[in-house]
mmCIF file of C-alpha atoms and ligand atoms in Angstrom:
data_model
loop_
_atom_site.group_PDB
_atom_site.id
_atom_site.type_symbol
_atom_site.label_atom_id
_atom_site.label_comp_id
_atom_site.label_asym_id
_atom_site.label_seq_id
_atom_site.Cartn_x
_atom_site.Cartn_y
_atom_site.Cartn_z
ATOM 1 C CA MET Z 25 0.000 0.000 0.000
ATOM 2 C CA GLY Z 26 1.347 3.414 -0.851
ATOM 3 C CA MET Z 27 0.694 6.719 0.775
ATOM 4 C CA SER Z 28 -1.278 9.302 -1.147
ATOM 5 C CA LEU Z 29 1.054 12.231 -1.453
ATOM 6 C CA PHE Z 30 -1.326 14.631 -3.088
ATOM 7 C CA GLY Z 31 -4.940 14.678 -1.979
ATOM 8 C CA GLN Z 32 -7.637 14.824 -4.609
ATOM 9 C CA ASN Z 33 -8.993 17.935 -2.890
ATOM 10 C CA ALA Z 34 -5.803 19.872 -3.458
ATOM 11 C CA SER Z 35 -6.200 19.787 -7.217
ATOM 12 C CA PRO Z 36 -9.400 18.157 -8.510
ATOM 13 C CA ASN Z 37 -8.079 17.720 -12.056
ATOM 14 C CA GLY Z 38 -4.423 17.158 -11.253
ATOM 15 C CA ALA Z 39 -2.236 14.099 -11.011
ATOM 16 C CA THR Z 40 -1.877 11.962 -7.911
ATOM 17 C CA ILE Z 41 1.018 9.662 -7.115
ATOM 18 C CA GLU Z 42 1.665 7.182 -4.326
ATOM 19 C CA VAL Z 43 5.137 6.887 -2.831
ATOM 20 C CA PRO Z 44 6.138 3.713 -0.977
ATOM 21 C CA THR Z 45 5.398 3.584 2.744
ATOM 22 C CA GLY Z 46 8.472 3.526 4.980
ATOM 23 C CA PHE Z 47 9.611 6.890 3.695
ATOM 24 C CA ALA Z 48 8.994 9.749 6.097
ATOM 25 C CA THR Z 49 7.224 12.606 4.376
ATOM 26 C CA HIS Z 50 10.167 14.943 4.993
ATOM 27 C CA LEU Z 51 12.545 12.626 3.128
ATOM 28 C CA ARG Z 52 12.564 12.729 -0.631
ATOM 29 C CA TRP Z 53 12.054 9.386 -2.361
ATOM 30 C CA ILE Z 54 14.414 8.854 -5.280
ATOM 31 C CA PRO Z 55 13.609 5.984 -7.658
ATOM 32 C CA ARG Z 56 16.234 3.255 -7.517
ATOM 33 C CA LEU Z 57 16.800 -0.110 -9.165
ATOM 34 C CA GLY Z 58 14.594 -2.776 -7.622
ATOM 35 C CA ASP Z 59 11.946 -0.330 -6.341
ATOM 36 C CA ILE Z 60 8.342 -0.893 -7.326
ATOM 37 C CA PHE Z 61 7.533 2.060 -9.560
ATOM 38 C CA PRO Z 62 4.960 4.207 -7.712
ATOM 39 C CA ASN Z 63 1.399 4.107 -8.872
ATOM 40 C CA PHE Z 64 0.063 7.367 -10.237
ATOM 41 C CA SER Z 65 -3.078 8.673 -11.856
ATOM 42 C CA ILE Z 66 -3.134 11.540 -14.276
ATOM 43 C CA PRO Z 67 -5.745 13.061 -16.568
ATOM 44 C CA TYR Z 68 -5.439 11.610 -20.079
ATOM 45 C CA GLY Z 69 -7.741 12.274 -23.019
ATOM 46 C CA ASP Z 70 -11.297 12.348 -21.699
ATOM 47 C CA GLY Z 71 -10.444 10.184 -18.699
ATOM 48 C CA GLU Z 72 -7.692 9.168 -16.313
ATOM 49 C CA PHE Z 73 -4.542 7.154 -16.859
ATOM 50 C CA HIS Z 74 -3.731 4.744 -14.002
ATOM 51 C CA PHE Z 75 -0.119 3.661 -14.229
ATOM 52 C CA HIS Z 76 -0.187 0.296 -12.436
ATOM 53 C CA ASP Z 77 -3.320 -0.837 -14.268
ATOM 54 C CA TRP Z 78 -1.687 0.062 -17.586
ATOM 55 C CA ALA Z 79 1.825 -1.246 -16.896
ATOM 56 C CA GLU Z 80 1.462 -4.454 -14.886
ATOM 57 C CA GLY Z 81 2.239 -7.571 -16.909
ATOM 58 C CA SER Z 82 4.329 -5.829 -19.597
ATOM 59 C CA TRP Z 83 7.863 -4.542 -19.903
ATOM 60 C CA VAL Z 84 7.620 -0.757 -19.949
ATOM 61 C CA TYR Z 85 9.921 1.954 -21.247
ATOM 62 C CA PHE Z 86 8.785 5.085 -19.375
ATOM 63 C CA PHE Z 87 10.619 8.188 -20.503
ATOM 64 C CA SER Z 88 10.473 11.922 -20.035
ATOM 65 C CA HIS Z 89 11.492 14.626 -22.468
ATOM 66 C CA PRO Z 90 12.130 18.333 -21.910
ATOM 67 C CA GLN Z 91 9.767 20.059 -24.303
ATOM 68 C CA ALA Z 92 7.422 19.513 -27.229
ATOM 69 C CA GLU Z 93 8.153 21.212 -30.529
ATOM 70 C CA THR Z 94 11.916 20.997 -30.132
ATOM 71 C CA PRO Z 95 14.331 19.175 -32.457
ATOM 72 C CA VAL Z 96 15.907 16.449 -30.307
ATOM 73 C CA CYS Z 97 12.641 15.528 -28.581
ATOM 74 C CA SER Z 98 10.918 15.214 -31.952
ATOM 75 C CA THR Z 99 13.530 12.729 -33.166
ATOM 76 C CA GLU Z 100 13.287 10.707 -29.951
ATOM 77 C CA ILE Z 101 9.500 10.372 -30.104
ATOM 78 C CA ALA Z 102 9.758 9.405 -33.788
ATOM 79 C CA ASP Z 103 12.470 6.827 -32.991
ATOM 80 C CA VAL Z 104 10.338 5.121 -30.323
ATOM 81 C CA ALA Z 105 7.289 5.202 -32.622
ATOM 82 C CA ALA Z 106 9.286 3.616 -35.448
ATOM 83 C CA HIS Z 107 10.169 0.685 -33.153
ATOM 84 C CA GLY Z 108 6.594 -0.139 -32.098
ATOM 85 C CA ASP Z 109 6.779 -3.647 -33.611
ATOM 86 C CA GLU Z 110 10.102 -4.322 -31.853
ATOM 87 C CA LEU Z 111 8.537 -3.394 -28.514
ATOM 88 C CA ALA Z 112 5.459 -5.545 -29.122
ATOM 89 C CA ARG Z 113 7.666 -8.539 -30.045
ATOM 90 C CA ARG Z 114 9.230 -8.293 -26.573
ATOM 91 C CA GLY Z 115 5.941 -7.868 -24.675
ATOM 92 C CA ALA Z 116 6.963 -4.251 -24.052
ATOM 93 C CA LYS Z 117 5.321 -0.864 -24.460
ATOM 94 C CA ALA Z 118 6.368 2.777 -24.304
ATOM 95 C CA LEU Z 119 5.043 5.641 -22.206
ATOM 96 C CA ASN Z 120 6.154 9.268 -22.358
ATOM 97 C CA ILE Z 121 5.641 12.180 -19.968
ATOM 98 C CA SER Z 122 6.485 15.871 -19.962
ATOM 99 C CA THR Z 123 5.240 19.171 -18.584
ATOM 100 C CA ASP Z 124 3.818 20.164 -21.974
ATOM 101 C CA SER Z 125 0.083 20.782 -22.218
ATOM 102 C CA ALA Z 126 -2.040 18.056 -23.818
ATOM 103 C CA GLU Z 127 -3.070 20.492 -26.582
ATOM 104 C CA VAL Z 128 0.533 21.237 -27.540
ATOM 105 C CA GLN Z 129 1.348 17.510 -27.447
ATOM 106 C CA GLN Z 130 -1.504 16.680 -29.839
ATOM 107 C CA ALA Z 131 -0.397 19.229 -32.430
ATOM 108 C CA TRP Z 132 3.215 18.108 -32.047
ATOM 109 C CA ILE Z 133 2.366 14.410 -32.532
ATOM 110 C CA ALA Z 134 0.605 15.256 -35.816
ATOM 111 C CA GLU Z 135 3.694 17.129 -36.983
ATOM 112 C CA ILE Z 136 6.044 14.263 -36.002
ATOM 113 C CA GLU Z 137 3.843 11.809 -37.895
ATOM 114 C CA ARG Z 138 3.899 14.093 -40.941
ATOM 115 C CA ILE Z 139 7.654 14.699 -40.965
ATOM 116 C CA PHE Z 140 8.894 11.206 -40.009
ATOM 117 C CA GLY Z 141 6.145 9.072 -41.565
ATOM 118 C CA VAL Z 142 5.520 7.187 -38.294
ATOM 119 C CA THR Z 143 2.443 6.521 -36.177
ATOM 120 C CA VAL Z 144 2.835 7.632 -32.566
ATOM 121 C CA ASP Z 145 0.676 4.981 -30.938
ATOM 122 C CA PHE Z 146 1.920 5.144 -27.346
ATOM 123 C CA PRO Z 147 0.621 7.575 -24.697
ATOM 124 C CA LEU Z 148 2.213 10.974 -24.142
ATOM 125 C CA LEU Z 149 1.174 12.075 -20.651
ATOM 126 C CA SER Z 150 0.839 15.736 -19.795
ATOM 127 C CA ASP Z 151 1.948 16.827 -16.320
ATOM 128 C CA PRO Z 152 1.931 20.642 -16.486
ATOM 129 C CA GLU Z 153 2.060 21.020 -12.707
ATOM 130 C CA GLY Z 154 5.062 18.693 -12.594
ATOM 131 C CA ARG Z 155 3.706 16.460 -9.835
ATOM 132 C CA VAL Z 156 4.586 13.053 -11.245
ATOM 133 C CA VAL Z 157 7.799 14.145 -12.941
ATOM 134 C CA SER Z 158 9.183 15.784 -9.809
ATOM 135 C CA VAL Z 159 8.431 12.799 -7.533
ATOM 136 C CA CYS Z 160 9.976 10.494 -10.160
ATOM 137 C CA ASP Z 161 13.165 12.583 -10.219
ATOM 138 C CA MET Z 162 12.752 13.673 -13.823
ATOM 139 C CA VAL Z 163 13.471 17.382 -13.167
ATOM 140 C CA HIS Z 164 17.053 18.240 -12.224
ATOM 141 C CA PRO Z 165 17.179 21.922 -11.217
ATOM 142 C CA HIS Z 166 20.863 22.348 -12.079
ATOM 143 C CA GLU Z 167 20.084 21.193 -15.619
ATOM 144 C CA ASP Z 168 16.843 23.172 -15.921
ATOM 145 C CA ALA Z 169 14.479 24.416 -13.225
ATOM 146 C CA LEU Z 170 11.271 23.583 -15.106
ATOM 147 C CA LEU Z 171 11.964 21.147 -17.932
ATOM 148 C CA CYS Z 172 12.429 17.395 -17.531
ATOM 149 C CA VAL Z 173 15.775 15.816 -18.284
ATOM 150 C CA ARG Z 174 15.760 12.909 -20.717
ATOM 151 C CA LYS Z 175 15.089 10.276 -18.076
ATOM 152 C CA GLY Z 176 14.328 6.680 -18.959
ATOM 153 C CA PHE Z 177 13.094 3.782 -16.849
ATOM 154 C CA ILE Z 178 12.816 0.169 -17.870
ATOM 155 C CA ILE Z 179 10.155 -1.382 -15.637
ATOM 156 C CA ASP Z 180 9.518 -5.110 -15.583
ATOM 157 C CA PRO Z 181 6.126 -6.883 -15.700
ATOM 158 C CA SER Z 182 6.002 -6.967 -11.882
ATOM 159 C CA LEU Z 183 6.411 -3.148 -11.843
ATOM 160 C CA ARG Z 184 10.023 -3.161 -10.575
ATOM 161 C CA ILE Z 185 12.489 -0.604 -11.892
ATOM 162 C CA ARG Z 186 15.227 -2.493 -13.730
ATOM 163 C CA MET Z 187 17.142 0.295 -15.472
ATOM 164 C CA ILE Z 188 17.375 4.065 -14.985
ATOM 165 C CA PHE Z 189 19.209 6.464 -17.221
ATOM 166 C CA GLU Z 190 19.446 10.215 -17.581
ATOM 167 C CA TYR Z 191 20.579 12.238 -20.556
ATOM 168 C CA PRO Z 192 21.043 16.012 -20.672
ATOM 169 C CA LEU Z 193 18.811 18.353 -22.635
ATOM 170 C CA ASN Z 194 21.181 18.648 -25.571
ATOM 171 C CA VAL Z 195 21.856 14.955 -26.324
ATOM 172 C CA GLY Z 196 19.270 12.552 -27.725
ATOM 173 C CA ARG Z 197 18.977 8.914 -26.662
ATOM 174 C CA ASP Z 198 19.551 5.789 -28.719
ATOM 175 C CA PHE Z 199 16.459 3.588 -28.520
ATOM 176 C CA GLU Z 200 18.407 0.513 -29.665
ATOM 177 C CA GLU Z 201 20.061 0.522 -26.220
ATOM 178 C CA VAL Z 202 16.646 0.314 -24.547
ATOM 179 C CA LEU Z 203 15.770 -2.746 -26.654
ATOM 180 C CA ARG Z 204 19.194 -4.313 -25.943
ATOM 181 C CA VAL Z 205 18.719 -3.957 -22.182
ATOM 182 C CA ILE Z 206 15.189 -5.398 -22.294
ATOM 183 C CA ASP Z 207 16.604 -8.346 -24.267
ATOM 184 C CA ALA Z 208 19.464 -8.776 -21.789
ATOM 185 C CA LEU Z 209 17.115 -8.690 -18.794
ATOM 186 C CA ARG Z 210 14.790 -11.229 -20.397
ATOM 187 C CA ALA Z 211 17.743 -13.501 -21.216
ATOM 188 C CA THR Z 212 19.304 -13.397 -17.741
ATOM 189 C CA ASP Z 213 16.443 -13.113 -15.244
ATOM 190 C CA HIS Z 214 16.108 -16.062 -12.840
ATOM 191 C CA ASN Z 215 18.809 -18.259 -14.408
ATOM 192 C CA ASP Z 216 22.171 -17.248 -12.820
ATOM 193 C CA LEU Z 217 23.341 -15.715 -16.085
ATOM 194 C CA VAL Z 218 24.657 -12.212 -16.788
ATOM 195 C CA ALA Z 219 25.070 -10.228 -20.005
ATOM 196 C CA PRO Z 220 28.636 -9.020 -20.655
ATOM 197 C CA GLY Z 221 29.491 -5.509 -21.816
ATOM 198 C CA GLY Z 222 28.349 -4.882 -25.383
ATOM 199 C CA TRP Z 223 26.214 -8.051 -25.355
ATOM 200 C CA MET Z 224 23.768 -8.398 -28.215
ATOM 201 C CA PRO Z 225 21.114 -11.100 -28.685
ATOM 202 C CA GLY Z 226 22.822 -14.231 -30.049
ATOM 203 C CA ASP Z 227 26.136 -13.505 -28.267
ATOM 204 C CA PRO Z 228 27.335 -15.754 -25.429
ATOM 205 C CA LEU Z 229 26.077 -14.913 -21.945
ATOM 206 C CA MET Z 230 28.223 -15.454 -18.833
ATOM 207 C CA VAL Z 231 27.645 -17.277 -15.573
ATOM 208 C CA SER Z 232 26.879 -15.083 -12.560
ATOM 209 C CA PRO Z 233 29.419 -15.043 -9.708
ATOM 210 C CA ALA Z 234 26.565 -16.439 -7.577
ATOM 211 C CA LEU Z 235 26.829 -19.849 -9.293
ATOM 212 C CA GLY Z 236 29.925 -22.042 -8.724
ATOM 213 C CA THR Z 237 31.711 -23.623 -11.676
ATOM 214 C CA ALA Z 238 30.815 -27.207 -10.695
ATOM 215 C CA ALA Z 239 27.130 -26.306 -10.479
ATOM 216 C CA ALA Z 240 27.421 -24.390 -13.782
ATOM 217 C CA ARG Z 241 28.944 -27.471 -15.485
ATOM 218 C CA ASP Z 242 26.096 -29.609 -14.157
ATOM 219 C CA ARG Z 243 23.517 -27.163 -15.377
ATOM 220 C CA PHE Z 244 24.911 -26.099 -18.756
ATOM 221 C CA GLY Z 245 27.107 -29.060 -19.810
ATOM 222 C CA ALA Z 246 29.038 -28.732 -23.082
ATOM 223 C CA ARG Z 247 27.753 -25.227 -23.795
ATOM 224 C CA LEU Z 248 29.958 -23.905 -20.963
ATOM 225 C CA ARG Z 249 33.457 -22.577 -21.710
ATOM 226 C CA VAL Z 250 35.485 -21.901 -18.573
ATOM 227 C CA LEU Z 251 38.240 -19.301 -19.082
ATOM 228 C CA ASN Z 252 39.001 -18.920 -15.376
ATOM 229 C CA PRO Z 253 37.015 -19.236 -12.123
ATOM 230 C CA TYR Z 254 35.009 -16.092 -12.809
ATOM 231 C CA MET Z 255 34.882 -15.892 -16.633
ATOM 232 C CA ARG Z 256 32.521 -18.652 -17.716
ATOM 233 C CA LEU Z 257 30.946 -18.246 -21.131
ATOM 234 C CA LEU Z 258 27.684 -19.886 -22.105
ATOM 235 C CA GLN Z 259 27.458 -20.470 -25.846
ATOM 236 C CA PRO Z 260 23.952 -19.852 -27.189
ATOM 237 C CA PRO Z 261 22.021 -22.965 -28.188
ATOM 238 C CA ARG Z 262 22.612 -24.013 -31.818
ATOM 239 C CA THR Z 263 19.879 -23.006 -34.215
ATOM 240 C CA ARG Z 264 19.476 -24.674 -37.601
HETATM 241 C C1 BEZ I 310 15.469 19.536 -27.929
HETATM 242 O O1 BEZ I 310 14.735 18.564 -27.763
HETATM 243 O O2 BEZ I 310 15.997 19.784 -29.008
HETATM 244 C C2 BEZ I 310 15.716 20.439 -26.756
HETATM 245 C C3 BEZ I 310 14.754 20.606 -25.797
HETATM 246 C C4 BEZ I 310 15.003 21.467 -24.723
HETATM 247 C C5 BEZ I 310 16.208 22.111 -24.643
HETATM 248 C C6 BEZ I 310 17.180 21.912 -25.606
HETATM 249 C C7 BEZ I 310 16.934 21.077 -26.676
#
């Protein structure tokens, strides 16, 4: 159960977000790996968007951008939209948020679709009062007092935060890295494997330090290549 940080009465049409219990109200919660992403509700279209209802059961790429109708942000939204099939293939979906108004977002989406020839079919949430984006540590005052940084979360189907990254206002993100990390998490979760630096799907994985070499030999047999006690490569299964 979370604590309701912002009462409905304070702002009848605004966003609400629940932070985990166990945090005193005078301490600021900062999202960290392994945390359950807080539930939040925010006006969307003619209704309300409820984050946990929408996200649970899927991999989610939740990302903020600084401002609509700017060059880098336009390319980032187009890049995510162009990879819609790649997300769906992984059981993943995208969600964007910013402090732009919903009206500005709608006009901007139409322009992105026109220029880049894509369909933007994931939600862009509007948080003009900055309630959700500030609790989720998407505004960094030394970067900009009002605009979001380019923050990205990968959230797993049980709503846990599995990756966090932050880019400055003037550098756009590479969406291929988001897909690579989702692939790496899916390939290594719950099996004592880890993905080495630069890993791409089809490359060998490695055995986690948590699993001894004898146990790894028992489990993986001839696919295991032991270089030393801590560098143990697992060749991918042969495909014909
Ligand atoms: C951009 O997306 O191009 C951008 C947005 C805010 C500040 C600087 C650049």
